[in-house]
Coordinates of C-alpha atoms and ligand atoms in Angstrom, one line a residue:
M1 CA 100.6 81.0 85.6
W2 CA 98.7 84.3 86.1
K3 CA 101.6 86.0 84.4
Y4 CA 100.6 84.3 81.2
S5 CA 96.9 85.0 81.7
L6 CA 97.8 88.7 82.1
L7 CA 99.8 88.5 78.9
F8 CA 96.8 87.0 77.2
V9 CA 94.6 89.8 78.5
L10 CA 97.1 92.3 77.2
L11 CA 97.1 90.6 73.9
H12 CA 93.4 91.3 73.6
F13 CA 94.2 95.0 73.7
V14 CA 97.1 94.9 71.2
T15 CA 95.1 92.7 68.8
G16 CA 92.3 95.3 68.8
G17 CA 90.1 93.7 71.4
I18 CA 89.1 90.7 69.2
V19 CA 88.1 88.0 71.6
R20 CA 90.0 84.8 70.8
R21 CA 88.7 81.7 72.3
C22 CA 91.5 79.5 73.5
S23 CA 89.3 76.4 73.4
T24 CA 89.2 76.5 69.6
S25 CA 92.2 76.6 67.3
S26 CA 90.8 79.4 65.1
F27 CA 93.5 82.0 65.3
A28 CA 93.6 84.8 62.8
D29 CA 95.7 83.3 60.0
P30 CA 97.6 86.1 58.2
S31 CA 97.0 84.3 55.0
Q32 CA 93.2 85.0 55.3
Q33 CA 93.2 88.8 55.5
L34 CA 93.2 91.3 52.7
Q35 CA 96.7 92.7 52.5
V36 CA 98.6 94.8 50.0
S37 CA 102.4 95.0 50.0
I38 CA 105.4 96.4 48.1
I39 CA 108.2 94.1 47.2
V40 CA 111.6 94.9 45.7
S41 CA 112.4 92.8 42.6
S42 CA 115.7 91.0 42.2
V43 CA 115.7 91.3 38.5
P44 CA 116.7 94.6 36.8
K45 CA 115.0 95.9 33.7
D46 CA 116.7 98.2 31.2
K47 CA 119.7 98.2 33.6
V48 CA 117.6 99.5 36.5
A49 CA 117.5 97.5 39.7
R50 CA 115.2 97.6 42.7
R51 CA 112.0 97.7 40.7
L52 CA 108.9 97.7 42.8
I53 CA 106.2 95.0 42.7
L54 CA 102.7 95.3 44.1
S55 CA 101.2 92.3 45.8
W56 CA 97.8 91.7 47.1
D57 CA 96.0 88.7 48.8
N58 CA 92.6 87.6 49.8
A59 CA 90.8 90.3 47.7
S60 CA 87.2 89.8 46.5
P61 CA 87.6 92.2 43.6
V62 CA 84.6 94.2 42.5
D63 CA 84.5 96.1 39.2
G64 CA 86.2 99.4 39.5
E65 CA 88.3 98.7 42.5
W66 CA 92.0 99.4 42.0
I67 CA 95.4 99.1 43.7
G68 CA 97.7 102.1 43.4
L69 CA 101.3 102.8 44.1
F70 CA 101.9 106.3 45.6
N71 CA 104.9 108.3 46.6
E72 CA 103.1 109.8 49.6
E73 CA 100.7 108.5 52.2
P74 CA 97.6 108.0 50.1
S75 CA 94.7 110.4 50.6
S76 CA 91.8 111.4 48.4
S77 CA 93.9 114.0 46.6
S78 CA 96.9 111.7 45.9
V79 CA 97.8 110.9 42.4
P80 CA 98.9 107.3 41.9
L81 CA 102.2 106.5 40.2
F82 CA 100.8 103.2 38.9
V83 CA 97.3 101.6 39.0
V84 CA 96.2 98.0 38.5
Q85 CA 92.7 96.6 38.6
P86 CA 92.8 93.3 40.4
Q87 CA 91.2 90.4 38.4
S88 CA 91.8 87.7 41.0
S89 CA 92.0 87.3 44.7
S90 CA 95.7 87.5 44.8
G91 CA 98.5 88.7 42.5
W92 CA 101.9 90.2 41.9
V93 CA 102.3 93.0 39.4
E94 CA 105.5 94.8 38.3
T95 CA 105.4 98.6 38.3
N96 CA 107.6 101.0 36.4
S97 CA 108.9 102.6 39.6
H98 CA 112.0 101.6 41.4
E99 CA 113.5 102.4 44.7
T100 CA 116.8 104.3 45.0
A101 CA 119.3 102.6 47.3
S102 CA 119.7 104.4 50.6
P103 CA 123.1 103.9 52.3
S104 CA 122.4 101.5 55.2
H105 CA 123.8 104.0 57.7
D106 CA 121.0 106.4 56.7
L107 CA 118.1 104.0 57.2
G108 CA 118.0 104.5 60.9
Y109 CA 116.8 102.4 63.8
I110 CA 113.2 103.5 64.0
K111 CA 110.8 101.8 61.7
R112 CA 109.8 104.0 58.8
C113 CA 108.4 104.1 55.3
L114 CA 110.9 104.3 52.5
G115 CA 109.0 106.7 50.2
F116 CA 106.4 104.3 48.6
W117 CA 102.9 103.4 49.6
V118 CA 100.3 100.9 48.2
A119 CA 96.6 101.2 48.7
Y120 CA 93.6 99.1 47.7
V121 CA 90.9 101.6 46.8
S122 CA 87.1 101.1 46.5
A123 CA 85.4 101.6 43.1
D124 CA 84.0 105.1 44.0
N125 CA 87.4 106.2 45.4
S126 CA 85.9 106.9 48.8
T127 CA 87.6 104.2 50.8
V128 CA 91.2 102.9 51.3
V129 CA 90.3 99.2 52.1
A130 CA 93.9 98.3 52.9
S131 CA 97.3 100.0 52.6
S132 CA 100.9 99.6 53.6
C133 CA 104.3 101.1 52.7
L134 CA 107.7 99.9 51.8
Q135 CA 109.2 100.0 55.3
T136 CA 112.1 99.1 57.4
E137 CA 111.8 96.7 60.4
P138 CA 114.7 97.5 62.7
T139 CA 112.8 96.7 65.9
W140 CA 110.2 94.1 65.2
M141 CA 111.4 91.7 67.8
S142 CA 111.8 94.2 70.7
D143 CA 108.5 95.9 69.7
L144 CA 106.9 92.5 70.5
E145 CA 109.1 91.7 73.5
A146 CA 106.3 91.2 76.0
E147 CA 104.4 88.8 73.6
L148 CA 107.5 86.9 72.3
S149 CA 109.3 86.5 75.6
P150 CA 107.6 83.2 76.5
L151 CA 108.5 81.6 73.2
L152 CA 111.4 79.2 73.0
L153 CA 114.2 80.0 70.5
R154 CA 113.3 76.9 68.5
Q155 CA 109.6 78.0 68.4
I156 CA 110.2 81.3 66.7
F157 CA 110.1 82.1 62.9
L158 CA 113.2 84.1 61.8
P159 CA 113.6 85.6 58.4
G160 CA 117.1 84.9 57.0
T161 CA 119.4 85.4 54.0
H162 CA 121.2 82.6 52.2
D163 CA 124.9 83.4 51.6
T164 CA 124.4 86.6 53.5
G165 CA 127.8 88.0 52.8
A166 CA 127.5 87.7 49.0
Y167 CA 125.9 91.1 48.6
E168 CA 126.7 93.6 45.9
E169 CA 124.7 96.5 44.6
Y170 CA 123.6 96.0 41.0
N171 CA 125.4 98.0 38.3
S172 CA 125.3 98.1 34.5
S173 CA 128.3 95.8 34.2
S174 CA 126.9 93.1 36.5
E175 CA 125.0 91.2 33.8
S176 CA 128.0 90.7 31.6
N177 CA 130.0 89.0 34.3
L178 CA 129.2 85.3 34.8
I179 CA 130.9 85.2 38.2
V180 CA 128.8 88.1 39.5
K181 CA 125.7 86.5 38.1
Y182 CA 126.3 83.3 40.0
T183 CA 127.9 84.5 43.3
I184 CA 125.9 87.5 44.3
T185 CA 122.9 86.5 46.3
Q186 CA 121.8 89.8 47.9
E187 CA 121.4 93.4 46.8
D188 CA 121.7 94.9 50.3
D189 CA 124.6 95.0 52.7
I190 CA 124.3 93.3 56.1
L191 CA 123.4 96.4 58.1
S192 CA 120.6 97.1 55.6
Q193 CA 119.5 93.4 55.7
L194 CA 119.2 93.7 59.5
I195 CA 117.4 97.0 59.4
N196 CA 115.0 95.5 56.9
G197 CA 114.1 92.7 59.4
V198 CA 116.5 89.8 58.7
R199 CA 117.7 88.1 61.9
Y200 CA 119.6 85.0 60.6
L201 CA 122.9 85.5 58.8
D202 CA 124.5 82.7 56.8
I203 CA 128.3 83.3 56.7
R204 CA 131.1 81.5 54.8
A205 CA 134.4 82.6 56.4
A206 CA 137.7 82.3 54.6
Y207 CA 141.3 82.8 55.6
Y208 CA 144.0 84.3 53.3
P209 CA 147.2 84.6 55.4
D210 CA 149.1 86.1 52.4
T211 CA 146.8 89.1 51.9
D212 CA 146.6 92.3 54.0
E213 CA 143.0 91.7 55.0
V214 CA 143.5 88.0 56.0
W215 CA 139.8 87.3 56.8
F216 CA 137.1 87.4 54.2
V217 CA 133.5 86.4 53.7
N218 CA 133.2 84.1 50.6
H219 CA 130.8 82.5 48.3
G220 CA 132.5 79.2 47.8
L221 CA 135.9 79.9 46.5
I222 CA 135.1 83.5 45.5
R223 CA 136.2 86.3 47.9
I224 CA 133.5 88.9 48.4
H225 CA 134.1 91.3 51.3
P226 CA 136.4 91.6 54.3
L227 CA 135.0 89.7 57.2
Q228 CA 135.5 92.8 59.3
S229 CA 132.7 94.5 57.3
V230 CA 130.3 91.8 58.5
F231 CA 131.4 92.2 62.1
D232 CA 131.1 96.0 61.9
D233 CA 127.6 95.8 60.5
V234 CA 126.4 93.2 63.1
R235 CA 127.9 95.2 66.0
T236 CA 126.5 98.5 64.8
F237 CA 123.1 96.9 64.6
L238 CA 123.3 95.3 68.1
Q239 CA 124.5 98.5 69.6
N240 CA 121.6 100.5 68.2
T241 CA 118.7 98.0 68.9
N242 CA 117.5 95.4 71.3
E243 CA 117.1 92.7 68.7
I244 CA 118.3 89.1 68.8
V245 CA 120.6 88.1 65.9
I246 CA 122.0 84.7 64.7
L247 CA 125.4 84.9 63.1
D248 CA 125.9 81.4 61.6
F249 CA 129.4 80.3 60.5
H250 CA 128.1 77.7 58.1
G251 CA 131.2 77.1 56.0
F252 CA 135.0 77.6 55.9
P253 CA 135.7 77.2 52.2
V254 CA 139.3 78.6 52.1
G255 CA 142.4 78.5 54.3
F256 CA 141.2 76.6 57.4
G257 CA 143.1 73.4 56.6
S258 CA 142.3 70.3 58.6
G259 CA 143.4 71.2 62.1
L260 CA 141.8 73.7 64.5
A261 CA 144.6 76.4 64.5
V262 CA 142.8 78.8 62.1
H263 CA 139.5 78.2 63.8
E264 CA 141.1 79.1 67.1
K265 CA 142.3 82.4 65.5
L266 CA 138.8 83.1 64.3
L267 CA 137.4 82.3 67.8
E268 CA 139.8 84.9 69.3
L269 CA 138.6 87.4 66.8
L270 CA 134.9 86.6 67.7
K271 CA 135.7 87.0 71.4
N272 CA 137.2 90.4 70.8
E273 CA 134.4 91.6 68.5
F274 CA 131.4 90.2 70.3
G275 CA 132.5 89.1 73.8
D276 CA 129.9 91.5 75.4
F277 CA 127.1 90.4 73.1
A278 CA 127.6 86.7 72.6
A279 CA 125.1 84.4 74.3
P280 CA 126.4 81.3 76.1
S281 CA 125.5 78.1 74.3
S282 CA 124.5 76.6 77.6
L283 CA 121.2 78.5 77.0
T284 CA 120.4 76.0 74.2
W285 CA 117.6 76.3 71.6
N286 CA 115.1 75.6 74.4
V287 CA 115.7 79.0 76.0
Q288 CA 112.9 81.4 76.2
L289 CA 113.5 84.6 74.3
G290 CA 112.8 86.5 77.5
D291 CA 115.8 84.9 79.0
I292 CA 118.0 85.9 76.2
W293 CA 116.8 89.5 76.6
S294 CA 117.4 89.4 80.3
T295 CA 121.0 88.2 79.9
K296 CA 121.5 91.1 77.4
R297 CA 123.5 88.7 75.3
R298 CA 121.5 88.9 72.1
L299 CA 124.0 87.5 69.5
L300 CA 124.1 83.7 68.9
L301 CA 127.3 82.7 67.3
T302 CA 126.6 79.3 65.7
Y303 CA 129.5 77.4 64.3
N304 CA 129.7 74.5 61.9
D305 CA 132.6 72.6 63.6
G306 CA 131.8 70.3 66.5
A307 CA 135.2 70.3 68.0
M308 CA 135.2 74.1 68.2
V309 CA 131.7 74.2 69.7
E310 CA 133.0 71.9 72.5
R311 CA 135.9 74.2 73.1
S312 CA 134.1 77.5 73.6
E313 CA 131.0 78.5 75.6
I314 CA 130.1 81.2 73.1
L315 CA 129.9 78.9 70.1
W316 CA 126.6 77.2 69.5
P317 CA 126.1 74.1 67.3
A318 CA 125.5 75.1 63.7
V319 CA 122.1 75.8 62.4
S320 CA 121.0 72.8 60.4
H321 CA 120.6 73.8 56.8
Q322 CA 117.7 72.0 55.1
W323 CA 119.0 72.5 51.6
G324 CA 117.6 70.7 48.6
D325 CA 120.2 71.5 46.0
V326 CA 117.4 71.7 43.5
Q327 CA 117.0 73.5 40.1
T328 CA 113.3 74.0 39.7
L329 CA 110.4 75.5 41.6
D330 CA 108.5 72.2 41.7
N331 CA 111.5 70.4 43.1
L332 CA 112.0 73.1 45.7
Y333 CA 108.4 72.6 46.7
K334 CA 108.7 68.9 46.9
Y335 CA 111.9 69.1 48.9
L336 CA 110.6 71.7 51.4
S337 CA 107.3 69.8 51.8
G338 CA 109.3 66.9 53.0
V339 CA 111.2 69.1 55.5
M340 CA 108.0 70.8 56.7
N341 CA 106.4 67.3 57.3
N342 CA 109.4 66.1 59.3
P343 CA 111.4 69.0 60.6
P344 CA 114.5 68.7 62.9
N345 CA 113.1 69.5 66.3
D346 CA 116.0 69.5 68.7
K347 CA 118.0 72.4 67.3
G348 CA 118.0 75.5 65.2
W349 CA 117.2 74.8 61.5
S350 CA 116.8 76.7 58.4
A351 CA 114.7 76.0 55.3
M352 CA 117.0 77.0 52.5
A353 CA 114.4 78.5 50.1
E354 CA 116.5 79.1 46.9
L355 CA 117.5 77.3 43.7
T356 CA 121.0 76.1 43.2
P357 CA 122.4 75.9 39.6
T358 CA 124.5 72.9 38.6
T359 CA 128.0 73.6 37.3
L360 CA 126.9 73.0 33.7
Q361 CA 124.0 75.4 34.2
V362 CA 126.4 78.1 35.4
I363 CA 128.7 77.5 32.3
T364 CA 125.8 77.6 29.9
D365 CA 124.0 80.4 31.8
E366 CA 120.9 78.5 31.1
L367 CA 118.9 79.8 34.1
G368 CA 120.0 83.5 33.6
G369 CA 121.8 84.0 36.9
L370 CA 120.8 84.0 40.6
R371 CA 118.7 87.2 40.3
R372 CA 116.4 85.4 37.8
M373 CA 116.5 82.2 39.7
S374 CA 115.4 83.9 42.9
E375 CA 112.6 85.6 41.0
M376 CA 111.4 82.1 39.8
V377 CA 110.8 81.1 43.4
N378 CA 110.4 84.1 45.7
Q379 CA 106.7 84.7 45.1
N380 CA 105.8 81.1 45.8
V381 CA 108.2 80.9 48.8
T382 CA 106.3 83.9 50.2
T383 CA 102.9 82.1 49.6
W384 CA 104.1 78.9 51.3
Y385 CA 105.5 80.6 54.4
R386 CA 102.7 83.1 54.8
G387 CA 100.5 80.0 54.7
I388 CA 100.5 77.0 56.9
W389 CA 104.3 76.3 56.7
G390 CA 104.7 79.6 58.6
Q391 CA 103.1 77.9 61.6
T392 CA 106.1 75.6 62.3
V393 CA 109.2 76.8 60.4
N394 CA 112.2 78.0 62.4
I395 CA 114.3 80.0 59.9
V396 CA 113.8 80.6 56.2
A397 CA 116.8 81.8 54.3
A398 CA 116.2 83.3 50.8
D399 CA 118.2 84.9 48.0
F400 CA 117.4 88.6 47.4
F401 CA 115.1 88.5 50.4
R402 CA 113.4 91.8 49.6
G403 CA 111.8 90.0 46.7
T404 CA 109.9 88.0 49.3
R405 CA 107.5 88.9 52.1
L406 CA 109.2 86.7 54.6
V407 CA 109.8 89.4 57.2
E408 CA 106.1 90.3 57.2
A409 CA 105.2 86.6 57.4
A410 CA 107.6 86.0 60.4
I411 CA 106.2 89.0 62.3
D412 CA 102.6 87.8 61.7
W413 CA 103.2 84.2 62.6
N414 CA 105.3 84.9 65.7
Q415 CA 102.3 86.9 67.1
I416 CA 100.0 84.0 66.4
R417 CA 102.5 81.5 67.9
A418 CA 102.7 83.7 71.0
Q419 CA 98.9 83.7 71.3
Q420 CA 98.7 80.0 70.8
L421 CA 101.3 79.4 73.5
A422 CA 99.6 81.8 75.9
C423 CA 96.4 79.9 75.4
S424 CA 97.9 76.5 75.8
I425 CA 99.4 77.5 79.2
Q426 CA 96.2 79.1 80.5
Ligands
NAG1 C1 89.5 107.2 41.1 O1 90.9 107.5 41.1 C2 91.6 107.1 40.0 C3 93.1 107.3 40.2 O2 93.3 108.6 40.6 C4 91.0 107.7 38.7 O3 91.7 107.2 37.6 C5 89.6 107.4 38.6 O4 89.0 108.1 37.5 C6 88.8 107.8 39.9 N1 87.4 107.3 39.8 C7 86.4 107.9 40.3 C8 85.1 107.2 40.2 O5 86.5 109.1 40.7
NAG2 C1 130.0 97.0 39.3 O1 130.0 95.9 40.3 C2 131.2 95.1 40.2 C3 131.0 94.0 41.2 O2 129.7 93.5 41.1 C4 132.4 96.0 40.6 O3 133.6 95.2 40.5 C5 132.5 97.2 39.7 O4 133.5 98.0 40.2 C6 131.2 98.0 39.7 N1 131.3 99.0 38.7 C7 130.9 100.2 38.9 C8 130.9 101.2 37.7 O5 130.5 100.6 40.0
NAG3 C1 103.6 79.1 42.2 O1 102.7 80.2 42.1 C2 101.9 80.2 41.0 C3 101.2 81.6 40.9 O2 100.5 81.8 42.1 C4 100.9 79.0 41.1 O3 100.1 79.0 39.9 C5 101.8 77.8 41.2 O4 100.9 76.7 41.4 C6 102.7 77.8 42.3 N1 103.6 76.6 42.3 C7 103.9 76.0 43.4 C8 104.8 74.8 43.3 O5 103.6 76.4 44.6

């Protein structure tokens, strides 16, 4: 018991000495503080992708205050690339700047800024009231290891990607190809997703015995990348960090047939690739994160086939996808409200925070493709999960996740959850 009290005392230091009274439930809610952020848009303009968006929250704008985008750490002599004067307490504004893709292997495993900063500046230019940079998050879990260790796996907020393997960098021919428009869900490869903070990967594995590669990651019936590239990225990330990752085999759209023979082959592959990292399913979703860290088995292989889960100690029951199959923002909100009011509580689950076109909508291209569809919801999804839904959600999986602030929301909420748990145990 005193261990947790000590943790709580430590928390006072890391949270800047703010005295939090455990007897009240008034924890610092991340959705209450002035914050500025940089987001990467999913929608290209004039054939240029990765355009930067500035976002701010909880401002009380005074005449003359401004928010600037910079390509250096802002100081009084910095010249902004872009300036906006906030008219309301929160907002998202597109800039004319864009990020250049860095090869994922160059991103590194130490958190760093990626060349752009945003600052909220007072009217007389004397004070930076809030600032941040576009940054990687390769170590956010292990950075908080002491705080997060007492939390159970099912009590943590993990940022995820929907159809993780359907990534492809945008190029000028992407928009004329209907298949690309409706199968590609992410801009960044899996190593880059992980380095940018994602910890839940939603994989659809497929088997093509008549091709050289044999194993692929698919989006539905469309083959996207060799499965080996997924394995290589996940292994590289695990080897270079102390993070916990969920690799969820959600679907097996091609080549698995009705028996277990192909599943058995995939299991053999998984054992070879990840035998030393795979956590035993006997830990269950009621395990404390600290116990996962102490086993040094930081990869959860979840698998959407009950018979296989029973056959292997390294396959965990699948993450339950809470998927609305909806086509509008309002229906996504209604659907996810229902989920948040009555979440599954005995296993891992993911709020699927994206729109899904109907077949007819794909044929007519009525919604303009998945990039535009994710832009229709990503700002609101961010607001919902930075707000009160962030208190209880387990996993949120988005399309073009860098168009959201889910990683930041997860980091903030997990710290609050850890403080609340420490208080409830005291
Ligand atoms: C503050 O800085 C901005 C951006 O560099 C500039 O446009 C503005 O004139 C400055 N205002 C004052 C009061 O110096
Ligand atoms: C553009 O991307 C598509 C897949 O999205 C790929 O097949 C094609 O080779 C790429 N073109 C160029 C010029 O890189
Ligand atoms: C989505 O965000 C916009 C802009 O903040 C807001 O006006 C609208 O009410 C939000 N919609 C939902 C369903 O949350």
